[in-house]
Coordinates of C-alpha atoms and ligand atoms in Angstrom, one line a residue:
Chain U
X1 CA -6.3 36.3 -34.4
X2 CA -3.6 36.5 -36.7
X3 CA -2.6 33.2 -38.6
X4 CA 0.3 31.6 -37.9
X5 CA 2.8 29.0 -39.8
X6 CA 2.0 25.3 -38.1
X7 CA 3.2 22.0 -39.0
X8 CA -0.1 19.8 -38.1
X9 CA 1.1 17.6 -35.3
X10 CA 2.1 20.6 -33.3
X11 CA -1.9 22.0 -34.4
X12 CA -3.0 19.4 -32.7
X13 CA -1.5 20.4 -29.8
X14 CA -1.9 23.9 -29.8
X15 CA -5.4 23.4 -30.4
X16 CA -5.9 20.7 -27.8
X17 CA -4.4 23.2 -25.6
X18 CA -6.8 25.9 -26.6
X19 CA -9.4 23.5 -25.9
X20 CA -8.3 23.3 -21.8
X21 CA -6.8 19.9 -22.6
X22 CA -4.1 19.7 -19.7
X23 CA -3.0 15.8 -19.6
X24 CA -1.3 13.9 -22.4
X25 CA -0.2 10.4 -22.5
X26 CA 1.3 8.7 -25.2
X27 CA 4.2 6.4 -26.2
X28 CA 6.6 7.2 -29.2
X29 CA 5.5 5.8 -32.6
X30 CA 6.3 7.7 -36.5
X31 CA 4.9 9.6 -38.0
X32 CA 3.3 11.3 -34.9
X33 CA 6.2 11.9 -32.6
X34 CA 6.0 15.6 -32.4
X35 CA 3.0 15.5 -30.5
X36 CA 4.6 14.0 -27.6
X37 CA 7.1 15.9 -27.9
X38 CA 5.6 19.3 -28.0
X39 CA 3.1 18.4 -25.4
X40 CA 6.0 17.7 -22.7
X41 CA 7.2 21.4 -23.7
X42 CA 4.2 22.9 -23.5
X43 CA 1.9 21.3 -21.0
X44 CA 4.1 22.2 -17.6
X45 CA 3.4 25.8 -19.0
X46 CA 0.2 25.7 -18.5
X47 CA 0.0 23.4 -15.3
X48 CA -0.9 20.4 -17.1
X49 CA 1.0 17.0 -17.0
X50 CA 2.4 15.0 -19.8
X51 CA 3.4 11.4 -19.0
X52 CA 5.5 8.9 -21.2
X53 CA 4.0 5.9 -21.1
X54 CA 5.9 2.5 -20.8
X55 CA 3.2 1.6 -24.2
X56 CA 0.0 2.4 -26.2
X57 CA -1.8 0.2 -23.9
X58 CA -0.8 2.2 -20.6
X59 CA -1.5 4.9 -22.1
X60 CA -5.0 4.3 -23.1
X61 CA -5.7 3.3 -19.7
X62 CA -4.3 6.2 -18.0
X63 CA -6.3 8.0 -20.4
X64 CA -9.2 6.2 -19.0
X65 CA -8.1 6.9 -15.6
X66 CA -7.7 11.2 -16.3
X67 CA -10.8 11.6 -18.4
X68 CA -12.7 9.5 -15.0
X69 CA -11.5 11.8 -12.9
X70 CA -13.6 14.9 -15.0
X71 CA -10.4 16.2 -16.6
X72 CA -9.7 17.1 -20.8
X73 CA -7.2 14.8 -22.0
X74 CA -5.7 13.1 -24.3
X75 CA -3.7 10.5 -25.9
X76 CA -2.1 9.9 -30.1
X77 CA -0.5 7.5 -32.0
X78 CA -0.1 5.9 -35.3
X79 CA -1.6 2.8 -36.4
X80 CA 0.1 -0.4 -34.7
X81 CA -0.3 1.7 -31.6
X82 CA -3.9 2.5 -32.0
X83 CA -4.4 -1.2 -32.6
X84 CA -2.9 -1.5 -28.9
X85 CA -5.3 1.0 -27.5
X86 CA -8.1 -0.9 -29.1
X87 CA -9.5 -2.7 -25.9
X88 CA -8.9 0.3 -23.8
X89 CA -11.4 2.7 -26.4
X90 CA -13.9 -0.2 -25.8
X91 CA -13.5 0.4 -21.9
X92 CA -14.0 4.2 -22.4
X93 CA -16.5 3.7 -24.7
X94 CA -18.5 1.6 -22.6
X95 CA -18.2 3.2 -19.6
X96 CA -19.4 6.6 -21.7
X97 CA -16.5 8.8 -21.1
X98 CA -15.3 12.0 -23.0
X99 CA -11.8 11.1 -24.4
X100 CA -9.9 12.7 -27.6
X101 CA -7.4 10.1 -29.5
X102 CA -6.0 10.7 -32.3
X103 CA -4.4 8.0 -34.9
X104 CA -1.9 9.8 -37.4
X105 CA -2.1 6.9 -39.8
X106 CA 0.8 4.9 -41.6
X107 CA 0.9 1.8 -44.0
X108 CA -0.3 -1.3 -42.8
X109 CA -1.0 -4.2 -42.1
X110 CA 1.7 -5.2 -39.2
X111 CA 4.6 -3.1 -38.8
X112 CA 3.8 -1.9 -42.1
X113 CA 5.9 1.3 -43.2
X114 CA 5.8 4.9 -41.9
X115 CA 4.4 6.2 -44.8
X116 CA 0.6 8.3 -44.9
X117 CA -2.1 5.7 -45.2
X118 CA -6.0 5.6 -44.6
X119 CA -6.1 2.0 -44.1
X120 CA -7.2 2.0 -40.2
X121 CA -10.5 3.0 -41.3
X122 CA -12.4 -0.1 -40.4
X123 CA -10.3 0.0 -37.3
X124 CA -11.2 3.2 -36.4
X125 CA -14.8 3.8 -37.8
X126 CA -16.2 0.5 -37.4
X127 CA -14.3 0.4 -34.0
X128 CA -11.8 -2.5 -33.6
X129 CA -12.3 -3.6 -30.0
X130 CA -15.0 -6.5 -28.5
X131 CA -18.5 -5.5 -28.4
X132 CA -21.3 -2.9 -29.9
X133 CA -20.1 0.5 -29.9
X134 CA -19.4 3.6 -31.7
X135 CA -16.3 6.5 -31.8
X136 CA -17.4 10.0 -33.3
X137 CA -14.6 9.9 -35.9
X138 CA -13.1 13.2 -37.8
X139 CA -11.5 12.9 -40.5
X140 CA -9.3 16.6 -41.5
X141 CA -8.3 17.7 -44.5
X142 CA -6.1 20.4 -44.1
X143 CA -4.6 21.9 -41.1
X144 CA -6.9 24.7 -40.2
X145 CA -9.8 21.9 -40.1
X146 CA -6.9 19.8 -38.3
X147 CA -7.2 22.6 -35.7
X148 CA -10.8 23.0 -35.6
X149 CA -11.8 19.3 -35.4
X150 CA -9.4 18.8 -32.2
X151 CA -10.6 21.5 -30.3
X152 CA -14.8 21.1 -31.1
X153 CA -14.0 17.1 -30.7
X154 CA -13.1 18.1 -26.6
X155 CA -16.3 19.7 -26.8
X156 CA -17.9 16.7 -28.5
X157 CA -16.6 14.3 -26.5
X158 CA -18.0 15.7 -23.5
X159 CA -21.3 16.6 -24.5
X160 CA -22.1 13.2 -25.3
X161 CA -19.5 11.2 -22.8
X162 CA -17.9 9.4 -25.7
X163 CA -14.4 9.0 -27.4
X164 CA -13.9 11.2 -30.5
X165 CA -11.2 9.6 -32.4
X166 CA -9.3 12.3 -35.0
X167 CA -8.3 10.1 -38.1
X168 CA -5.6 11.8 -39.8
X169 CA -2.4 10.6 -41.5
X170 CA 1.2 11.2 -41.5
X171 CA 1.0 13.8 -44.1
X172 CA -1.6 16.2 -42.5
X173 CA 1.0 15.3 -39.5
X174 CA 4.0 16.5 -41.2
X175 CA 2.4 19.5 -43.5
X176 CA 2.7 22.9 -42.7
X177 CA -0.2 25.3 -42.9
X178 CA -1.0 28.7 -41.9
X179 CA -4.1 28.5 -39.2
X180 CA -5.7 30.3 -37.0
X181 CA -6.1 28.9 -33.7
X182 CA -10.1 29.6 -32.9
X183 CA -12.9 28.7 -30.3
X184 CA -15.3 26.2 -32.4
X185 CA -18.5 28.2 -33.9
X186 CA -20.7 25.6 -32.5
X187 CA -21.4 26.3 -28.7
X188 CA -23.0 23.6 -26.7
X189 CA -24.4 23.4 -23.2
X190 CA -21.9 21.2 -21.7
X191 CA -23.5 19.1 -19.0
X192 CA -21.7 19.1 -15.7
X193 CA -19.7 16.4 -14.5
X194 CA -21.2 14.5 -12.1
X195 CA -19.8 11.0 -12.3
X196 CA -16.3 12.4 -12.3
X197 CA -14.1 10.4 -9.5
X198 CA -13.7 13.1 -7.5
X199 CA -13.9 11.7 -4.0
X200 CA -17.3 11.4 -2.4
X201 CA -17.0 14.3 -0.5
X202 CA -19.9 13.3 2.1
X203 CA -22.2 12.3 -0.9
X204 CA -22.7 9.0 -2.7
X205 CA -19.5 7.0 -4.2
X206 CA -19.1 7.3 -7.5
X207 CA -18.8 4.3 -9.1
X208 CA -17.6 3.9 -13.1
X209 CA -18.7 0.4 -14.2
X210 CA -17.5 -1.4 -16.7
X211 CA -19.0 -5.0 -15.9
X212 CA -22.6 -6.5 -15.8
X213 CA -22.7 -9.7 -15.1
X214 CA -26.4 -9.7 -15.7
X215 CA -27.1 -10.3 -19.1
X216 CA -30.2 -8.0 -19.3
X217 CA -29.0 -5.6 -18.0
X218 CA -25.7 -5.7 -20.0
X219 CA -28.6 -5.1 -22.9
X220 CA -30.1 -2.5 -21.6
X221 CA -26.9 -0.7 -20.9
X222 CA -25.9 -1.8 -25.4
X223 CA -30.1 -0.1 -26.0
X224 CA -28.9 3.0 -23.6
X225 CA -25.4 3.5 -25.6
X226 CA -27.6 3.2 -28.9
X227 CA -30.1 5.3 -28.0
X228 CA -27.3 8.4 -27.4
X229 CA -25.9 7.0 -31.2
X230 CA -28.7 7.4 -32.7
X231 CA -29.0 10.9 -31.7
X232 CA -25.3 11.6 -32.9
X233 CA -26.2 10.0 -36.2
X234 CA -29.1 12.7 -36.4
X235 CA -27.1 15.6 -35.3
X236 CA -23.7 15.0 -36.8
X237 CA -23.4 14.1 -40.3
X238 CA -21.1 16.4 -42.1
X239 CA -19.8 17.1 -45.2
X240 CA -18.5 19.0 -47.8
X241 CA -20.2 19.3 -51.4
X242 CA -17.8 20.4 -53.9
X243 CA -18.6 21.1 -57.3
X244 CA -22.0 19.0 -56.7
X245 CA -24.3 21.1 -58.5
X246 CA -24.8 20.0 -61.9
X247 CA -22.2 17.1 -61.0
X248 CA -23.6 13.6 -63.2
X249 CA -20.5 11.6 -61.4
X250 CA -19.5 11.7 -58.1
X251 CA -15.8 11.3 -56.3
X252 CA -16.0 10.4 -52.3
X253 CA -12.7 10.8 -50.8
X254 CA -11.7 12.2 -47.2
X255 CA -8.6 13.3 -45.6
X256 CA -5.4 13.9 -47.5
X257 CA -6.7 11.5 -50.1
X258 CA -9.7 14.4 -51.1
X259 CA -6.5 16.7 -51.8
X260 CA -5.7 15.1 -54.7
X261 CA -9.4 14.1 -55.7
X262 CA -10.0 18.0 -55.4
X263 CA -7.0 18.4 -58.2
X264 CA -8.4 15.5 -60.2
X265 CA -12.2 17.4 -60.0
X266 CA -10.4 20.6 -61.6
X267 CA -8.8 18.9 -63.9
X268 CA -11.4 16.9 -65.4
X269 CA -13.8 19.8 -65.2
X270 CA -11.3 21.8 -67.1
X271 CA -12.0 18.9 -69.7
X272 CA -15.3 19.4 -69.5
X273 CA -16.5 16.5 -67.5
X274 CA -19.7 17.2 -65.1
X275 CA -18.0 15.8 -61.6
X276 CA -17.8 16.6 -58.2
X277 CA -16.6 15.2 -54.9
X278 CA -18.7 14.4 -51.4
X279 CA -15.8 14.5 -48.7
X280 CA -17.3 12.8 -45.3
X281 CA -15.9 15.5 -42.5
X282 CA -16.8 13.0 -40.3
X283 CA -16.8 9.1 -41.0
X284 CA -18.7 8.2 -38.0
X285 CA -21.4 9.3 -38.2
X286 CA -21.2 9.0 -41.8
X287 CA -23.0 11.4 -43.8
X288 CA -25.6 9.2 -45.5
X289 CA -27.0 12.0 -46.2
X290 CA -25.2 13.9 -48.3
X291 CA -26.4 10.7 -50.8
X292 CA -29.8 11.9 -50.6
X293 CA -31.4 13.1 -53.5
X294 CA -28.8 12.1 -56.1
X295 CA -30.2 9.5 -57.6
X296 CA -29.4 11.0 -61.3
X297 CA -25.3 10.5 -60.2
X298 CA -24.6 7.8 -62.5
X299 CA -21.5 6.6 -60.6
X300 CA -19.3 7.2 -57.6
X301 CA -16.0 6.8 -57.4
X302 CA -14.6 6.3 -54.4
X303 CA -10.9 6.9 -53.8
X304 CA -8.5 5.9 -50.8
X305 CA -5.0 5.4 -49.6
X306 CA -6.1 1.3 -48.7
X307 CA -7.0 -1.1 -50.4
X308 CA -11.1 0.0 -49.8
X309 CA -12.3 0.6 -47.1
X310 CA -14.7 3.4 -46.4
X311 CA -16.1 2.3 -50.2
X312 CA -18.4 -0.1 -48.3
X313 CA -19.9 2.5 -46.4
X314 CA -20.8 4.7 -49.8
X315 CA -22.3 1.3 -50.9
X316 CA -24.7 1.6 -48.0
X317 CA -25.3 5.2 -48.3
X318 CA -26.1 5.3 -51.8
X319 CA -28.2 1.8 -52.0
X320 CA -26.6 0.8 -55.1
X321 CA -23.3 -1.0 -55.0
X322 CA -23.0 -1.3 -58.4
X323 CA -22.6 2.7 -58.7
X324 CA -19.8 2.5 -56.7
X325 CA -16.4 2.3 -58.6
X326 CA -12.5 2.1 -56.6
X327 CA -9.7 3.4 -56.6
X328 CA -7.1 3.5 -53.9
X329 CA -2.8 2.8 -53.0
X330 CA -2.0 1.4 -50.2
X331 CA 1.1 0.6 -47.9
X332 CA 2.2 4.4 -48.3
X333 CA 2.0 5.0 -51.7
X334 CA 0.4 8.2 -53.2
X335 CA -1.4 8.4 -55.9
X336 CA -1.1 11.3 -58.6
X337 CA -3.4 13.6 -59.3
X338 CA -3.0 12.1 -63.5
X339 CA -3.8 8.5 -62.1
X340 CA -7.2 9.4 -60.4
X341 CA -7.7 11.5 -63.5
X342 CA -7.1 8.2 -65.8
X343 CA -9.2 5.9 -63.5
X344 CA -12.1 8.4 -63.4
X345 CA -11.8 8.6 -67.3
X346 CA -12.0 4.8 -67.4
X347 CA -15.2 5.3 -65.1
X348 CA -16.9 8.0 -67.3
X349 CA -16.0 6.8 -70.6
X350 CA -16.5 9.5 -73.0
X351 CA -19.2 11.0 -70.7
X352 CA -17.9 14.7 -71.1
Chain A
X1 CA -22.7 -1.6 26.8
X2 CA -19.4 -0.6 25.6
X3 CA -18.8 -1.0 21.8
X4 CA -16.0 -3.2 21.0
X5 CA -16.2 -3.7 17.0
X6 CA -18.2 -1.8 14.8
X7 CA -18.5 -2.1 11.3
X8 CA -15.9 0.0 9.6
X9 CA -18.4 3.1 7.6
X10 CA -15.8 1.9 4.7
X11 CA -17.8 -1.0 3.8
X12 CA -21.4 -0.4 2.1
X13 CA -23.8 -3.1 3.4
X14 CA -24.0 -5.2 0.0
X15 CA -23.6 -8.9 0.8
X16 CA -20.0 -9.6 -0.6
X17 CA -19.7 -12.8 -3.6
X18 CA -16.6 -14.1 -2.4
X19 CA -16.7 -17.7 -1.6
X20 CA -16.5 -19.4 1.9
X21 CA -12.9 -19.0 3.4
X22 CA -12.1 -16.7 0.9
X23 CA -9.9 -13.8 2.6
X24 CA -10.8 -11.1 -0.2
X25 CA -13.1 -9.9 2.7
X26 CA -10.7 -9.8 5.4
X27 CA -8.6 -7.2 3.1
X28 CA -11.4 -5.5 2.0
X29 CA -12.0 -4.8 5.5
X30 CA -8.5 -3.7 6.6
X31 CA -8.4 -1.3 3.6
X32 CA -11.9 0.4 4.6
X33 CA -10.7 0.7 8.3
X34 CA -7.4 2.0 7.6
X35 CA -9.0 5.0 5.2
X36 CA -11.6 5.7 7.8
X37 CA -9.0 5.8 10.7
X38 CA -7.1 7.9 8.5
X39 CA -10.1 10.3 7.8
X40 CA -9.6 9.6 3.8
X41 CA -13.0 8.3 3.3
X42 CA -14.0 11.0 1.4
X43 CA -10.9 11.1 -0.5
X44 CA -10.8 7.6 -1.5
X45 CA -10.7 6.3 -4.8
X46 CA -10.5 2.2 -5.7
X47 CA -9.3 1.2 -8.9
X48 CA -10.8 -2.7 -9.3
X49 CA -9.2 -4.5 -12.5
X50 CA -11.1 -7.9 -13.6
X51 CA -10.7 -10.6 -11.0
X52 CA -12.5 -11.5 -8.4
X53 CA -12.5 -8.2 -6.7
X54 CA -13.3 -6.6 -9.8
X55 CA -17.2 -6.1 -7.8
X56 CA -14.8 -4.6 -5.2
X57 CA -15.8 -0.9 -5.6
X58 CA -19.7 -2.6 -5.1
X59 CA -18.3 -3.1 -1.4
X60 CA -16.3 -0.1 -0.9
X61 CA -18.2 2.9 0.4
X62 CA -16.1 5.2 -1.3
X63 CA -15.0 6.3 -5.5
X64 CA -14.3 3.4 -7.3
X65 CA -13.5 2.2 -11.2
X66 CA -13.3 -0.9 -12.8
X67 CA -10.6 -1.4 -15.0
X68 CA -8.9 -3.6 -17.8
X69 CA -7.0 -6.9 -16.7
X70 CA -4.0 -5.7 -15.9
X71 CA -4.0 -2.0 -16.5
X72 CA -5.1 -0.6 -12.9
X73 CA -1.3 1.3 -12.5
X74 CA -2.2 2.7 -15.5
X75 CA -5.7 3.8 -15.1
X76 CA -4.4 4.7 -11.2
X77 CA -1.4 7.0 -12.8
X78 CA -4.3 9.2 -14.9
X79 CA -6.3 9.8 -11.7
X80 CA -3.6 10.3 -9.5
X81 CA -1.9 13.3 -12.3
X82 CA -5.7 14.9 -12.1
X83 CA -6.3 14.5 -8.2
X84 CA -2.8 14.5 -6.7
X85 CA -4.6 15.4 -3.3
X86 CA -6.6 12.4 -3.6
X87 CA -5.9 8.6 -2.1
X88 CA -5.5 6.5 -5.1
X89 CA -5.2 2.7 -4.8
X90 CA -5.3 -0.4 -6.8
X91 CA -6.7 -3.6 -5.4
X92 CA -5.4 -6.5 -7.4
X93 CA -4.9 -10.2 -8.3
X94 CA -1.6 -12.3 -9.1
X95 CA -3.0 -12.8 -12.2
X96 CA -4.0 -9.6 -12.6
X97 CA -0.9 -7.8 -11.5
X98 CA 2.2 -10.2 -12.3
X99 CA 1.4 -11.5 -15.6
X100 CA -1.1 -9.6 -17.8
X101 CA -0.1 -6.3 -16.2
X102 CA 3.5 -7.0 -15.3
X103 CA 4.7 -4.3 -17.6
X104 CA 2.4 -1.0 -16.0
X105 CA 2.9 -2.4 -12.5
X106 CA 6.5 -2.1 -12.5
X107 CA 6.8 1.2 -15.0
X108 CA 3.8 2.9 -12.0
X109 CA 6.7 1.8 -9.6
X110 CA 9.6 2.9 -11.6
X111 CA 8.0 6.5 -11.8
X112 CA 7.3 6.3 -8.6
X113 CA 3.7 6.9 -8.7
X114 CA 2.0 8.0 -5.5
X115 CA -0.3 5.5 -5.4
X116 CA -0.8 2.2 -2.8
X117 CA -1.1 -0.9 -4.7
X118 CA -3.0 -3.9 -2.7
X119 CA -1.8 -7.0 -4.1
X120 CA -3.5 -10.2 -3.5
X121 CA -1.2 -13.0 -3.7
X122 CA -3.7 -16.4 -3.9
X123 CA -1.4 -18.2 -5.9
X124 CA -4.0 -19.1 -8.7
X125 CA -6.5 -17.4 -11.3
X126 CA -9.6 -17.0 -9.2
X127 CA -12.3 -15.5 -11.3
X128 CA -11.5 -17.7 -14.5
X129 CA -11.5 -21.2 -12.4
X130 CA -8.2 -21.9 -11.0
X131 CA -5.6 -22.2 -13.8
X132 CA -1.8 -21.6 -12.9
X133 CA -0.6 -18.0 -12.1
X134 CA 2.8 -16.5 -12.3
X135 CA 2.3 -17.1 -8.3
X136 CA 1.8 -21.2 -8.8
X137 CA 4.2 -23.0 -6.4
X138 CA 6.1 -25.6 -7.6
X139 CA 4.2 -29.0 -7.7
X140 CA 1.0 -26.7 -6.9
X141 CA -1.8 -28.2 -9.1
X142 CA -4.2 -26.0 -11.2
X143 CA -6.6 -26.2 -13.7
X144 CA -3.9 -25.7 -16.5
X145 CA -0.9 -27.7 -14.9
X146 CA -3.3 -30.5 -13.8
X147 CA 0.0 -32.5 -12.7
X148 CA 1.5 -29.5 -10.4
X149 CA 3.7 -26.9 -11.6
X150 CA 6.5 -28.5 -13.4
X151 CA 9.0 -25.4 -13.2
X152 CA 11.1 -27.3 -16.5
X153 CA 8.3 -27.2 -18.2
X154 CA 6.1 -23.7 -17.0
X155 CA 8.9 -21.9 -15.2
X156 CA 9.3 -20.4 -11.7
X157 CA 7.0 -18.1 -9.3
X158 CA 7.4 -14.3 -9.5
X159 CA 8.4 -12.7 -5.8
X160 CA 6.8 -9.0 -6.5
X161 CA 7.9 -7.7 -3.4
X162 CA 11.5 -9.0 -4.1
X163 CA 11.4 -7.6 -7.6
X164 CA 9.4 -4.2 -7.1
X165 CA 11.4 -3.4 -4.1
X166 CA 14.8 -2.6 -6.1
X167 CA 12.9 0.0 -8.1
X168 CA 13.9 3.7 -7.0
X169 CA 10.5 4.8 -7.4
X170 CA 8.7 2.0 -4.8
X171 CA 8.9 3.8 -1.2
X172 CA 7.3 1.2 1.1
X173 CA 6.8 -2.5 0.1
X174 CA 5.5 -5.1 2.6
X175 CA 4.4 -8.9 2.3
X176 CA 2.0 -9.9 4.6
X177 CA -0.4 -12.7 5.2
X178 CA -4.2 -13.2 7.0
X179 CA -3.6 -16.5 8.1
X180 CA -4.1 -15.9 11.2
X181 CA -5.7 -13.0 13.8
X182 CA -2.4 -11.9 14.6
X183 CA -1.1 -11.8 10.8
X184 CA -4.0 -9.8 10.1
X185 CA -3.3 -7.1 12.6
X186 CA -0.1 -6.6 10.9
X187 CA -1.7 -6.7 8.0
X188 CA -3.2 -3.6 8.6
X189 CA -0.8 -1.9 10.3
X190 CA 1.7 -2.9 6.7
X191 CA -1.8 -1.1 4.6
X192 CA -1.7 1.8 6.8
X193 CA 1.7 2.1 6.5
X194 CA 1.7 2.2 2.8
X195 CA -1.6 4.8 2.6
X196 CA 0.3 6.9 4.6
X197 CA 3.6 6.9 2.5
X198 CA 1.1 8.2 -0.4
X199 CA -0.4 10.7 1.9
X200 CA 2.5 12.1 2.4
X201 CA 3.7 11.9 -1.3
X202 CA 6.3 9.7 -1.2
X203 CA 6.4 7.6 -3.9
X204 CA 5.0 4.2 -5.1
X205 CA 3.3 1.5 -1.6
X206 CA 2.5 -1.9 -2.4
X207 CA 1.5 -4.5 0.0
X208 CA 1.5 -8.2 -0.9
X209 CA -1.1 -10.6 1.0
X210 CA -0.8 -14.1 1.1
X211 CA -4.6 -14.8 0.6
X212 CA -6.5 -18.1 -0.1
X213 CA -8.3 -19.2 -2.2
X214 CA -10.6 -22.5 -0.5
X215 CA -12.7 -23.0 -3.9
X216 CA -9.9 -23.1 -6.9
X217 CA -7.7 -25.0 -4.3
X218 CA -10.3 -27.7 -3.6
X219 CA -9.9 -27.3 0.1
X220 CA -12.0 -26.4 3.1
X221 CA -11.1 -22.8 4.7
X222 CA -9.4 -24.4 7.5
X223 CA -7.1 -26.2 5.3
X224 CA -6.7 -23.2 3.2
X225 CA -5.8 -21.2 6.3
X226 CA -2.9 -23.9 7.1
X227 CA -1.6 -24.1 3.1
X228 CA -0.8 -20.4 3.4
X229 CA 1.2 -21.2 6.9
X230 CA 2.8 -24.2 5.8
X231 CA 3.5 -24.1 1.9
X232 CA 2.9 -19.9 0.6
X233 CA 4.8 -18.0 3.6
X234 CA 7.9 -20.1 3.1
X235 CA 8.0 -19.5 -0.5
X236 CA 7.4 -16.2 -0.2
X237 CA 8.8 -15.0 3.0
X238 CA 6.4 -12.1 5.1
X239 CA 8.6 -9.0 6.1
X240 CA 9.1 -5.2 4.9
X241 CA 11.1 -5.3 1.5
X242 CA 11.5 -1.4 1.3
X243 CA 11.0 1.4 3.4
X244 CA 12.6 4.4 2.4
X245 CA 9.9 6.8 4.1
X246 CA 12.5 7.8 6.6
X247 CA 15.4 9.2 4.5
X248 CA 12.6 10.6 2.0
X249 CA 11.0 13.0 5.3
Ligands
TPP401 C1 -7.4 -9.1 -21.5 C2 -8.7 -10.4 -20.7 N1 -8.0 -11.4 -20.3 C3 -8.5 -12.3 -20.0 C4 -9.6 -11.8 -18.8 C5 -10.5 -13.4 -18.3 N2 -9.8 -13.3 -16.5 C6 -10.6 -12.8 -15.9 S1 -10.4 -12.8 -14.2 C7 -8.7 -13.3 -14.9 C8 -8.1 -13.8 -14.0 C9 -7.9 -12.9 -12.5 O1 -6.9 -13.9 -11.3 P1 -6.1 -12.7 -10.5 O2 -5.8 -11.9 -11.0 O3 -5.4 -13.8 -10.2 O4 -7.2 -12.7 -9.6 P2 -8.2 -13.5 -8.7 O5 -9.7 -13.7 -9.5 O6 -7.7 -14.6 -8.4 O7 -8.7 -12.8 -7.4 C10 -8.3 -13.6 -16.4 C11 -7.7 -14.2 -17.1 C12 -10.2 -10.9 -19.2 N3 -11.6 -10.2 -18.3 N4 -9.5 -10.0 -19.8
SF4_402 S1 -12.9 -18.1 -6.7 FE1 -11.1 -18.2 -4.9 S2 -10.4 -15.8 -4.6 FE2 -12.3 -15.7 -5.9 S3 -13.5 -15.2 -4.6 FE3 -13.6 -17.9 -4.4 S4 -12.2 -18.0 -2.8 FE4 -11.4 -15.9 -2.9

């Protein structure tokens, strides 16, 4: 298929429909409004349904119903709206249902700003609802990745019967790039949705449970969930290594921030610095494998659009917090390449 | 020997956890009987949010899901949009529907969602131990209104049927009670009518059932039924509040 020029938010819709998503539930919030708007235009053409929910709380609970009914469905929002969805995400995680949730992050806390940000890492990767659970979190760095990840997210959600969060930011949502909409490279054997609410049709009733009053029973539920998470941690660590072969210093950065870091790496390389970048493509499971066998790295330089959230995972993954330096801008401010280069030079000293 | 009464196939044999004299069980039976009589047990999906009836899906012999507190109408919306040909019902308490979930029920009704809501009004939070509900009567005691509900401080009870019947998406709204055999028969008719409204695809339907909570009211089962008759019905008059099923057909 030929490449087409798409804005990030529109690309989400095109990719989701390609993946067979036929239901969307959402509530307006900048900077992701094109997603519900475009869905409301496109879904009726493919026999799907768009519902503008009365709130993000309602939207996530509609999604809970739709995925429990066996459909491919999604919701999207931006930071304050995703905060409201947390309870529902916890319910979907506990019920082990497949759902796709897009977060086009904006500056926070509170109402914050409408500028792009990465300050929902903790909410989405560490999981902001009550209880022990994990969501698969994907971090696209360009529009092609966004498309590929949205399409794969539906497969992953079905395969692991688990929510998948696409954690992007306002810049990804608004920027335009040429993309190709194609089926995922990884073909998975999809389990049949025998648990779906379809009416019992002469058989046993389907029951989707969220309450276990017996503590031992609930502990067992947790243990089973974590067995599944262990499989995901083993199978789904994904990252890109950029100019890491001979690197002595490594940036760690994801999403839009990694685009700036990539330019900074190029500039520093031109000046003779042996520097590269580890870019997590999935934030959970965090790509710990990327840090294995890298004892020679003198410093990790974590760059985020936040006051520092992923940096905690980098410290854990490299197993030496003294090796980790952080640079970030918050509230929707985007650092320039020069700022990142200056930060790196301070960290590396004269180590060309 | 002729069989005069048989347990509906719409209920399982599981023993319920409801307190003696609680009318949740009667309402469960009526819902299950109606679905059975309509031949819909294979097609029905129950949405049970948090509240004493969160375990209802263990008692109903058809599909079910446990929803978050107050959000059953949203979850039911998601299910119904995926399966427009199934019978989808929510079974909600008054804390659930009229307090934390007021937004979801109003909008489900306004959208004319083709679902049926069974709304249990027992004037109290049952599951959490008798706190004040939006439906607690003036002067009525609750664990968070130990001196009785003082309307000057705690406001007035909400009459849900009256309110929802103003919405165009609401097609059948009735308030019933289960305090006497005659009223139980009327309640069943109402539930049947609401389910038929859904089946015909007309829009939103809701049956409010004035129900007992002897445990948290501090009453015996007999006193509790008397309380429904003497205190609740005068404040929450029984009857059909909305019936636009004729115009719609
Ligand atoms: C978000 C949230 N808040 C509070 C609770 C605690 N809670 C459980 S049941 C309930 C009240 C239920 O009362 P009602 O809806 O009137 O039903 P009843 O138990 O009387 O049948 C509350 C407040 C909860 N589970 N979730
Ligand atoms: S606490 Fe009240 S509502 Fe709950 S089961 Fe007991 S009597 Fe019924």
